[in-house]
Tab-separated table of C-alpha atoms and ligand atoms in Angstrom:
chain	number	residue	atom	x	y	z
A	6	MET	CA	0.319	0.129	0.210
A	7	SER	CA	1.395	3.248	-0.723
A	8	LEU	CA	2.158	5.926	2.168
A	9	SER	CA	1.057	9.140	2.417
A	10	HIS	CA	4.024	12.009	2.109
A	11	ILE	CA	4.563	12.440	5.462
A	12	GLN	CA	4.445	9.236	6.232
A	13	THR	CA	7.618	9.054	3.815
A	14	LYS	CA	9.309	10.598	5.593
A	15	PHE	CA	9.147	8.600	8.577
A	16	ALA	CA	12.448	6.456	9.945
A	17	SER	CA	12.517	3.239	8.660
A	18	ILE	CA	11.553	1.006	11.487
A	19	SER	CA	8.321	3.327	11.457
A	20	ARG	CA	7.970	3.509	8.290
A	21	SER	CA	7.600	-0.637	7.750
A	22	ARG	CA	4.789	-0.653	9.923
A	23	ALA	CA	2.864	2.392	8.911
A	24	GLN	CA	-0.186	2.046	7.388
A	25	HIS	CA	-2.047	4.121	5.075
A	26	PRO	CA	-4.655	6.428	6.345
A	27	GLU	CA	-7.684	4.314	5.381
A	28	GLY	CA	-6.986	1.577	7.915
A	29	ARG	CA	-8.858	-1.144	8.565
A	30	PRO	CA	-12.816	-1.997	7.339
A	31	ARG	CA	-15.450	0.103	8.501
A	32	LEU	CA	-17.209	-1.760	12.068
A	33	ARG	CA	-21.200	-2.172	12.208
A	34	ALA	CA	-23.096	0.108	14.392
A	35	ASP	CA	-23.899	-3.451	16.466
A	36	ASN	CA	-20.410	-4.743	15.916
A	37	ILE	CA	-19.740	-7.517	18.764
A	38	PRO	CA	-16.121	-6.739	19.854
A	39	LEU	CA	-14.412	-9.888	20.792
A	40	ALA	CA	-10.921	-8.557	19.286
A	41	TYR	CA	-9.471	-5.983	22.254
A	42	GLY	CA	-8.509	-6.806	25.724
A	43	TYR	CA	-10.681	-4.395	27.790
A	44	PRO	CA	-12.213	-5.262	30.561
A	45	PHE	CA	-16.332	-4.438	30.701
A	46	PRO	CA	-16.848	-0.572	30.868
A	47	GLY	CA	-19.055	-1.946	34.418
A	48	SER	CA	-16.333	-3.409	35.875
A	49	PHE	CA	-14.826	0.644	36.301
A	50	PRO	CA	-15.144	1.648	40.444
A	51	ILE	CA	-16.519	5.611	38.697
A	52	ASP	CA	-18.225	6.475	41.898
A	53	GLN	CA	-15.257	5.171	44.403
A	54	LEU	CA	-12.779	7.033	41.620
A	55	ILE	CA	-14.760	10.074	41.888
A	56	SER	CA	-14.212	10.095	45.670
A	57	SER	CA	-10.625	9.067	45.804
A	58	THR	CA	-9.870	11.812	43.379
A	59	SER	CA	-11.557	14.732	46.083
A	60	ARG	CA	-9.794	12.711	48.751
A	61	ALA	CA	-6.214	12.306	46.890
A	62	LEU	CA	-6.949	16.073	45.568
A	63	GLU	CA	-8.241	17.462	49.430
A	64	ARG	CA	-5.733	15.829	51.285
A	65	GLU	CA	-2.453	16.224	48.944
A	66	GLY	CA	-3.635	19.897	47.381
A	67	THR	CA	-1.272	21.935	45.009
A	68	ARG	CA	1.210	18.288	45.352
A	69	ALA	CA	-0.855	15.627	43.561
A	70	LEU	CA	-0.811	18.520	41.087
A	71	GLN	CA	3.013	19.289	40.739
A	72	TYR	CA	6.407	17.499	39.326
A	73	GLY	CA	6.770	14.529	41.173
A	74	GLY	CA	3.705	14.338	42.581
A	75	GLY	CA	2.582	14.520	46.787
A	76	PRO	CA	3.268	11.061	49.632
A	77	SER	CA	1.121	9.340	47.773
A	78	VAL	CA	3.155	8.982	45.163
A	79	ARG	CA	5.701	7.466	47.700
A	80	ASP	CA	3.056	5.636	49.643
A	81	LEU	CA	1.361	3.761	46.489
A	82	ARG	CA	4.835	2.291	46.089
A	83	ALA	CA	4.961	0.729	49.599
A	84	LEU	CA	1.270	-0.038	48.928
A	85	LEU	CA	2.702	-2.474	45.877
A	86	THR	CA	5.469	-3.839	47.940
A	87	ARG	CA	2.889	-5.059	50.667
A	88	ARG	CA	0.671	-6.556	47.977
A	89	LEU	CA	3.727	-8.220	46.137
A	90	LYS	CA	5.056	-9.760	49.393
A	91	GLY	CA	1.107	-11.357	49.765
A	92	ARG	CA	2.541	-13.204	46.414
A	93	GLY	CA	5.199	-14.601	47.748
A	94	MET	CA	7.992	-11.738	46.324
A	95	ASN	CA	9.827	-10.147	49.059
A	96	VAL	CA	10.741	-7.102	47.769
A	97	ALA	CA	11.513	-3.302	49.099
A	98	ASP	CA	10.247	-0.279	47.993
A	99	HIS	CA	13.346	0.457	45.903
A	100	GLN	CA	12.967	-2.575	43.767
A	101	VAL	CA	10.041	-1.392	42.393
A	102	MET	CA	9.086	1.319	40.143
A	103	VAL	CA	5.503	2.575	39.513
A	104	THR	CA	5.718	3.222	35.177
A	105	THR	CA	2.805	4.475	33.118
A	106	GLY	CA	1.111	1.459	32.126
A	107	SER	CA	3.050	-2.296	32.230
A	108	ASN	CA	3.393	-1.226	28.325
A	109	GLN	CA	6.016	1.280	29.661
A	110	ALA	CA	7.977	-0.810	31.831
A	111	ILE	CA	8.273	-3.518	29.057
A	112	ASP	CA	9.445	-0.499	27.043
A	113	LEU	CA	12.097	0.449	29.781
A	114	ILE	CA	13.549	-2.629	30.410
A	115	ALA	CA	13.879	-3.276	26.677
A	116	LYS	CA	15.555	0.092	26.489
A	117	LEU	CA	18.025	-0.826	29.314
A	118	PHE	CA	18.744	-4.417	27.832
A	119	LEU	CA	18.340	-4.364	24.150
A	120	GLU	CA	20.119	-3.010	21.254
A	121	LYS	CA	20.656	-3.968	17.676
A	122	GLY	CA	20.735	-7.481	17.136
A	123	ASP	CA	20.280	-8.702	20.461
A	124	ARG	CA	18.858	-11.752	20.078
A	125	VAL	CA	15.104	-12.216	22.449
A	126	LEU	CA	12.448	-14.633	22.854
A	127	VAL	CA	9.200	-15.056	23.204
A	128	GLU	CA	6.398	-17.134	23.548
A	129	GLY	CA	5.096	-17.671	19.787
A	130	PRO	CA	2.235	-16.656	19.662
A	131	THR	CA	2.366	-13.547	22.749
A	132	PHE	CA	1.291	-10.108	23.672
A	133	PHE	CA	1.538	-8.054	20.102
A	134	ALA	CA	2.747	-4.781	21.942
A	135	ALA	CA	5.598	-6.202	23.487
A	136	LEU	CA	6.823	-7.971	19.787
A	137	ARG	CA	6.919	-4.031	18.078
A	138	ILE	CA	8.290	-2.788	21.514
A	139	PHE	CA	11.257	-5.683	20.796
A	140	GLU	CA	11.086	-4.657	16.760
A	141	SER	CA	11.063	-1.225	17.493
A	142	TYR	CA	15.079	-1.880	18.710
A	143	GLU	CA	15.863	-3.423	16.256
A	144	THR	CA	16.287	-7.326	17.736
A	145	GLU	CA	16.137	-10.564	16.482
A	146	ILE	CA	12.574	-11.887	17.809
A	147	TYR	CA	12.693	-15.732	18.211
A	148	GLY	CA	9.023	-17.581	18.813
A	149	MET	CA	9.180	-20.615	21.189
A	150	PRO	CA	5.900	-22.866	20.820
A	151	LEU	CA	3.323	-22.863	23.518
A	152	ASP	CA	1.482	-26.191	24.168
A	153	SER	CA	-1.876	-26.515	26.088
A	154	GLN	CA	0.754	-25.936	29.703
A	155	GLY	CA	2.044	-22.960	28.073
A	156	LEU	CA	5.178	-22.398	26.935
A	157	ASP	CA	7.139	-25.670	26.302
A	158	THR	CA	10.291	-26.013	27.673
A	159	ASP	CA	11.716	-29.236	26.924
A	160	TYR	CA	11.444	-27.111	22.779
A	161	LEU	CA	13.125	-24.558	24.453
A	162	ALA	CA	15.827	-26.675	25.619
A	163	GLU	CA	16.500	-28.369	22.996
A	164	TRP	CA	16.297	-25.305	20.993
A	165	LEU	CA	18.906	-22.918	22.946
A	166	GLU	CA	21.562	-26.386	23.267
A	167	LYS	CA	21.033	-26.530	19.108
A	168	GLU	CA	21.664	-22.619	18.852
A	169	ARG	CA	25.125	-22.801	21.320
A	170	VAL	CA	25.814	-26.072	19.130
A	171	ALA	CA	25.855	-24.507	16.378
A	172	GLY	CA	28.317	-20.922	18.177
A	173	LYS	CA	25.200	-18.478	18.026
A	174	LEU	CA	24.754	-15.632	19.872
A	175	SER	CA	23.071	-16.314	23.373
A	176	PRO	CA	19.796	-14.732	23.669
A	177	LYS	CA	19.953	-11.644	25.933
A	178	LEU	CA	15.977	-11.971	27.473
A	179	PHE	CA	13.243	-13.862	27.162
A	180	TYR	CA	9.717	-12.527	27.546
A	181	ALA	CA	6.999	-14.169	29.069
A	182	ILE	CA	3.513	-13.992	30.247
A	183	PRO	CA	3.057	-17.673	32.465
A	184	ASN	CA	0.011	-16.538	33.482
A	185	TYR	CA	-3.139	-17.026	31.528
A	186	GLN	CA	-0.987	-15.548	28.899
A	187	ASN	CA	-2.136	-13.619	26.122
A	188	PRO	CA	-3.259	-14.137	23.467
A	189	THR	CA	-3.529	-18.272	24.308
A	190	GLY	CA	-5.007	-18.194	28.024
A	191	THR	CA	-2.460	-20.868	29.270
A	192	THR	CA	-0.688	-21.171	31.928
A	193	LEU	CA	2.587	-22.333	33.047
A	194	PRO	CA	2.860	-25.627	35.517
A	195	VAL	CA	4.829	-25.105	37.857
A	196	CYS	CA	7.481	-27.811	37.027
A	197	ARG	CA	8.259	-25.832	33.616
A	198	ARG	CA	8.790	-22.871	35.697
A	199	GLU	CA	11.342	-24.890	37.534
A	200	LYS	CA	13.047	-25.745	34.508
A	201	PHE	CA	12.855	-22.501	32.449
A	202	LEU	CA	14.168	-21.112	35.375
A	203	ALA	CA	16.975	-23.615	35.198
A	204	LEU	CA	17.663	-22.757	31.475
A	205	ALA	CA	17.492	-18.765	32.061
A	206	SER	CA	20.633	-19.959	34.115
A	207	GLU	CA	22.080	-22.204	32.223
A	208	TYR	CA	22.310	-20.292	29.286
A	209	ASP	CA	22.491	-17.013	30.675
A	210	PHE	CA	19.177	-14.512	30.120
A	211	ILE	CA	16.950	-12.174	31.331
A	212	ILE	CA	13.105	-13.119	32.065
A	213	LEU	CA	10.845	-10.194	31.657
A	214	GLU	CA	8.052	-12.310	33.001
A	215	ASP	CA	4.571	-10.092	32.504
A	216	ASP	CA	2.008	-10.953	34.949
A	217	ALA	CA	-0.743	-8.417	33.614
A	218	TYR	CA	-3.292	-11.284	34.242
A	219	GLY	CA	-2.437	-13.239	37.650
A	220	GLU	CA	-4.556	-12.147	39.423
A	221	LEU	CA	-7.526	-12.857	37.707
A	222	TYR	CA	-7.592	-16.351	37.741
A	223	PHE	CA	-11.252	-18.279	38.167
A	224	ASP	CA	-10.995	-20.538	40.719
A	225	SER	CA	-7.595	-21.116	42.034
A	226	PRO	CA	-4.030	-18.839	41.607
A	227	PRO	CA	-1.390	-19.785	39.465
A	228	PRO	CA	1.541	-21.461	40.364
A	229	PRO	CA	4.054	-19.075	42.121
A	230	THR	CA	5.826	-16.189	39.817
A	231	LEU	CA	9.076	-16.627	37.979
A	232	ARG	CA	9.978	-13.510	39.858
A	233	SER	CA	9.484	-15.100	43.510
A	234	MET	CA	11.070	-18.554	42.753
A	235	ASP	CA	14.026	-16.950	40.823
A	236	THR	CA	17.316	-16.724	43.532
A	237	GLU	CA	19.798	-15.176	41.097
A	238	GLY	CA	17.805	-11.307	40.385
A	239	ARG	CA	17.398	-12.338	36.285
A	240	VAL	CA	13.485	-11.946	36.431
A	241	VAL	CA	12.587	-8.539	36.121
A	242	TYR	CA	8.360	-8.317	36.694
A	243	THR	CA	5.680	-6.384	35.843
A	244	SER	CA	1.943	-5.785	36.277
A	245	THR	CA	-0.730	-3.226	36.257
A	246	PHE	CA	-3.398	-1.415	37.251
A	247	SER	CA	-5.416	-1.936	33.868
A	248	LYS	CA	-7.141	-5.123	34.638
A	249	ILE	CA	-7.706	-4.275	37.881
A	250	VAL	CA	-8.765	-0.775	38.419
A	251	ALA	CA	-8.761	0.772	34.685
A	252	PRO	CA	-6.469	1.121	31.721
A	253	GLY	CA	-7.282	4.810	31.746
A	254	VAL	CA	-5.249	5.561	34.918
A	255	ARG	CA	-2.120	4.283	32.927
A	256	LEU	CA	-0.399	2.435	36.067
A	257	GLY	CA	1.505	-0.451	35.891
A	258	TRP	CA	4.804	-1.683	38.009
A	259	ALA	CA	8.148	-3.114	37.152
A	260	VAL	CA	10.168	-5.084	39.703
A	261	GLY	CA	13.928	-5.844	39.498
A	262	VAL	CA	16.968	-6.152	41.687
A	263	PRO	CA	17.631	-2.728	42.557
A	264	GLU	CA	20.159	-1.986	39.685
A	265	VAL	CA	17.424	-2.861	37.095
A	266	ILE	CA	15.608	-0.505	38.613
A	267	ALA	CA	18.064	2.279	39.106
A	268	GLY	CA	18.883	1.699	35.325
A	269	MET	CA	14.926	1.857	34.321
A	270	ALA	CA	14.871	5.345	36.509
A	271	ALA	CA	17.887	6.846	34.590
A	272	LEU	CA	16.193	6.008	31.227
A	273	LYS	CA	12.582	7.632	32.110
A	274	THR	CA	12.822	10.688	30.357
A	275	ASP	CA	8.772	11.543	30.745
A	276	GLY	CA	8.624	14.263	33.654
A	277	GLY	CA	8.070	11.203	36.338
A	278	THR	CA	4.464	8.723	36.327
A	279	GLY	CA	1.568	10.741	36.039
A	280	PRO	CA	1.129	11.942	40.084
A	281	LEU	CA	-2.552	12.631	39.807
A	282	ALA	CA	-3.068	8.979	38.595
A	283	GLN	CA	-1.176	7.812	41.384
A	284	ALA	CA	-2.544	9.872	43.914
A	285	ILE	CA	-6.418	8.832	43.036
A	286	VAL	CA	-5.478	5.107	42.478
A	287	TYR	CA	-3.303	5.248	46.034
A	288	HIS	CA	-6.932	6.598	48.133
A	289	TYR	CA	-8.825	4.162	46.229
A	290	CYS	CA	-7.367	1.430	47.004
A	291	GLU	CA	-6.732	3.019	50.830
A	292	GLY	CA	-10.622	3.369	50.940
A	293	ASN	CA	-12.057	0.359	49.524
A	294	SER	CA	-10.912	-3.259	49.235
A	295	LEU	CA	-8.932	-3.998	46.352
A	296	ASP	CA	-8.836	-7.364	47.243
A	297	GLU	CA	-12.772	-7.926	47.513
A	298	ARG	CA	-12.883	-6.005	43.934
A	299	ILE	CA	-10.456	-8.859	42.630
A	300	ALA	CA	-12.535	-11.250	43.692
A	301	TRP	CA	-15.785	-9.729	42.389
A	302	LEU	CA	-13.656	-9.404	38.993
A	303	ARG	CA	-12.578	-13.206	38.900
A	304	MET	CA	-16.626	-14.338	39.017
A	305	GLN	CA	-17.200	-11.506	36.367
A	306	TYR	CA	-14.867	-13.215	34.519
A	307	ARG	CA	-15.770	-16.891	34.919
A	308	GLU	CA	-19.191	-16.256	33.984
A	309	ARG	CA	-18.145	-14.698	30.710
A	310	TRP	CA	-15.596	-17.221	30.011
A	311	GLY	CA	-18.644	-19.842	30.292
A	312	ALA	CA	-20.687	-18.349	28.090
A	313	MET	CA	-17.844	-18.379	25.469
A	314	ARG	CA	-17.001	-21.678	26.411
A	315	GLU	CA	-20.327	-22.831	25.507
A	316	ALA	CA	-21.062	-20.938	22.484
A	317	LEU	CA	-17.534	-22.229	20.484
A	318	ILE	CA	-18.743	-25.809	21.705
A	319	ASP	CA	-22.256	-25.511	19.612
A	320	HIS	CA	-21.539	-23.170	16.705
A	321	MET	CA	-17.947	-24.164	16.199
A	322	PRO	CA	-17.522	-27.133	13.207
A	323	HIS	CA	-16.067	-30.105	14.884
A	324	ASP	CA	-12.134	-29.875	14.209
A	325	ALA	CA	-11.820	-26.377	15.708
A	326	ALA	CA	-9.602	-26.090	18.907
A	327	PHE	CA	-9.573	-23.890	21.406
A	328	THR	CA	-7.614	-23.364	25.108
A	329	GLU	CA	-9.097	-23.485	28.082
A	330	PRO	CA	-7.981	-20.782	30.147
A	331	GLN	CA	-8.531	-20.863	34.228
A	332	GLY	CA	-7.835	-17.088	34.003
A	333	GLY	CA	-7.422	-13.867	32.245
A	334	PHE	CA	-9.555	-12.433	29.189
A	335	PHE	CA	-8.455	-14.960	26.532
A	336	THR	CA	-9.058	-18.092	24.695
A	337	TRP	CA	-6.832	-18.967	21.230
A	338	LEU	CA	-9.174	-20.829	18.494
A	339	THR	CA	-7.609	-22.762	16.048
A	340	ILE	CA	-9.237	-23.855	13.055
A	341	PRO	CA	-7.625	-25.918	10.363
A	342	GLY	CA	-8.003	-25.106	6.808
A	343	VAL	CA	-9.305	-21.209	7.507
A	344	ASP	CA	-7.261	-18.728	7.320
A	345	THR	CA	-8.184	-16.239	10.045
A	346	SER	CA	-6.632	-13.148	7.902
A	347	ALA	CA	-8.904	-14.104	5.053
A	348	THR	CA	-12.152	-14.146	7.230
A	349	TYR	CA	-11.587	-10.731	8.859
A	350	LYS	CA	-13.535	-8.637	6.457
A	351	GLU	CA	-16.430	-10.686	6.339
A	352	ALA	CA	-16.066	-11.222	9.855
A	353	VAL	CA	-16.267	-7.259	10.069
A	354	GLU	CA	-19.374	-7.220	7.624
A	355	SER	CA	-20.933	-9.358	9.949
A	356	GLY	CA	-21.151	-7.823	12.505
A	357	VAL	CA	-17.976	-9.342	15.090
A	358	THR	CA	-14.252	-8.563	14.938
A	359	TYR	CA	-11.476	-10.779	16.163
A	360	VAL	CA	-7.986	-10.532	16.693
A	361	GLU	CA	-5.630	-12.268	13.518
A	362	GLY	CA	-3.352	-15.319	14.975
A	363	ARG	CA	-0.556	-13.908	12.886
A	364	SER	CA	-0.631	-10.325	14.904
A	365	PHE	CA	1.101	-12.442	18.046
A	366	PHE	CA	4.196	-13.880	15.800
A	367	PRO	CA	7.477	-12.290	15.228
A	368	ASP	CA	7.316	-14.592	11.736
A	369	ASP	CA	4.166	-15.543	9.685
A	370	ARG	CA	3.095	-18.318	11.649
A	371	GLY	CA	-0.665	-18.260	13.106
A	372	GLN	CA	-2.824	-18.316	10.349
A	373	GLU	CA	-5.241	-20.784	11.020
A	374	SER	CA	-5.888	-19.067	14.044
A	375	MET	CA	-7.535	-16.293	16.189
A	376	ARG	CA	-7.861	-14.457	19.251
A	377	LEU	CA	-11.083	-14.052	20.997
A	378	CYS	CA	-11.534	-11.816	24.118
A	379	PHE	CA	-14.066	-12.865	26.589
A	380	SER	CA	-13.533	-9.817	28.912
A	381	TYR	CA	-15.589	-6.823	27.083
A	382	CYS	CA	-18.820	-7.688	26.226
A	383	ASP	CA	-21.838	-9.899	28.563
A	384	GLY	CA	-22.725	-13.082	27.844
A	385	ALA	CA	-25.382	-13.350	25.831
A	386	LEU	CA	-23.422	-10.784	23.029
A	387	ILE	CA	-20.716	-13.078	23.281
A	388	LYS	CA	-22.505	-15.790	22.657
A	389	GLU	CA	-24.368	-14.015	19.356
A	390	GLY	CA	-20.761	-13.316	18.674
A	391	ILE	CA	-19.781	-16.194	18.209
A	392	LYS	CA	-22.804	-17.446	16.402
A	393	ARG	CA	-22.241	-14.852	13.819
A	394	LEU	CA	-18.346	-15.862	13.820
A	395	ALA	CA	-19.442	-19.661	13.373
A	396	GLU	CA	-20.809	-18.688	10.188
A	397	VAL	CA	-18.381	-17.002	8.305
A	398	VAL	CA	-16.217	-19.812	9.494
A	399	LYS	CA	-17.859	-22.499	8.142
A	400	LYS	CA	-18.245	-20.631	4.858
A	401	HIS	CA	-14.549	-20.789	4.799
A	402	LYS	CA	-14.630	-24.786	5.628
A	403	GLY	CA	-16.010	-25.309	2.229
B	530	PLP	C1	0.143	-9.281	28.468
B	530	PLP	C2	-0.463	-7.894	28.113
B	530	PLP	N1	1.109	-7.289	29.227
B	530	PLP	C3	0.841	-5.702	29.078
B	530	PLP	C4	-0.651	-5.303	28.733
B	530	PLP	C5	-0.515	-3.469	28.855
B	530	PLP	O1	-1.514	-3.044	30.001
B	530	PLP	P1	-1.040	-1.753	30.069
B	530	PLP	O2	-2.083	-0.852	30.046
B	530	PLP	O3	-0.569	-1.708	31.876
B	530	PLP	O4	0.222	-0.998	29.126
B	530	PLP	C6	-1.779	-5.995	28.362
B	530	PLP	C7	-2.754	-5.325	27.734
B	530	PLP	O5	-3.367	-5.791	27.395
B	530	PLP	C8	-1.528	-7.398	28.166
B	530	PLP	O6	-2.205	-8.376	28.044
């Protein structure tokens, strides 16, 4: 597709991603979005956030509006440190950094460690925004396969050894989402976590553990985080308020050894993570039970997944396969013989959207798969969306 005049002046890395402003097909007014991983709007605690905004401004006055912010910037970090301890991560406050969403944490970690030509490993498939971040540092990205239990650590071990024997450069960093992975919804069992950490130690790479969904399990908590099992300080951990409070607050956090957090701080040139947002979220957490809210969210998402699962069984072709998440927002649907990029336009015309499997790989895989998200629509809409989608898919199966 030809670029507009101004797009031809973009830096080469941005030019390769630029799309003509015409963009994607128009959505129907009654479109059912099973595409993006948004929390459902009814989950946002509006009234409580209004009162916490007032409390933040009454108690901290102009300090909450100044560069650097007031006391709640420090207090929010301390609150996070306490919550991390509750999940087995014994860290000091100076090992935690609050960032503008966990996307910024991923970007800062990439900036700290990665340079042109470095080898980065990811789960194949993985969170597309992280792929874009690693690409922007001109790294070589390799997608390691997953099965129903997440990362295939046996495959990883063989791959690492083969590369070593071939004299290839060791990977510097592995970006992983062990809990309710985006996009597959899979969770890594504890024995694979142990093996993964042992491989990181043997082949000397950093693990960037993204735990955006770890607290949103349906029935029982996931295994311990890699960060809590790490005895060498090689796991840098990130998570976010986006899924447990609201994405609009744009607050996430990173946890690592002091050198890593200090290194990230030195690269953080944005004038500081929004102090007003930090004050609001701190006062929200102080005045309300975040744990109760999270328990309620778990029930909501479990119900929505139940609706999607039922509809997939009822409507999809018999050879279609989907993952069985135990938490989070996503399932990964694979339909043999159907190219999900080719069906996208028709799905949009039928009033349903999903994310094409290809978007989640650093290479050309994922053609017959798609990510479906059950966090945004209610059960009835999800069922209707899957019905619409199944009709499109069945036409393409011939
Ligand atoms: C795995 C994963 N990591 C990070 C993020 C980004 O979250 P944030 O809103 O904190 O930047 C998302 C959001 O979709 C995600 O799915």
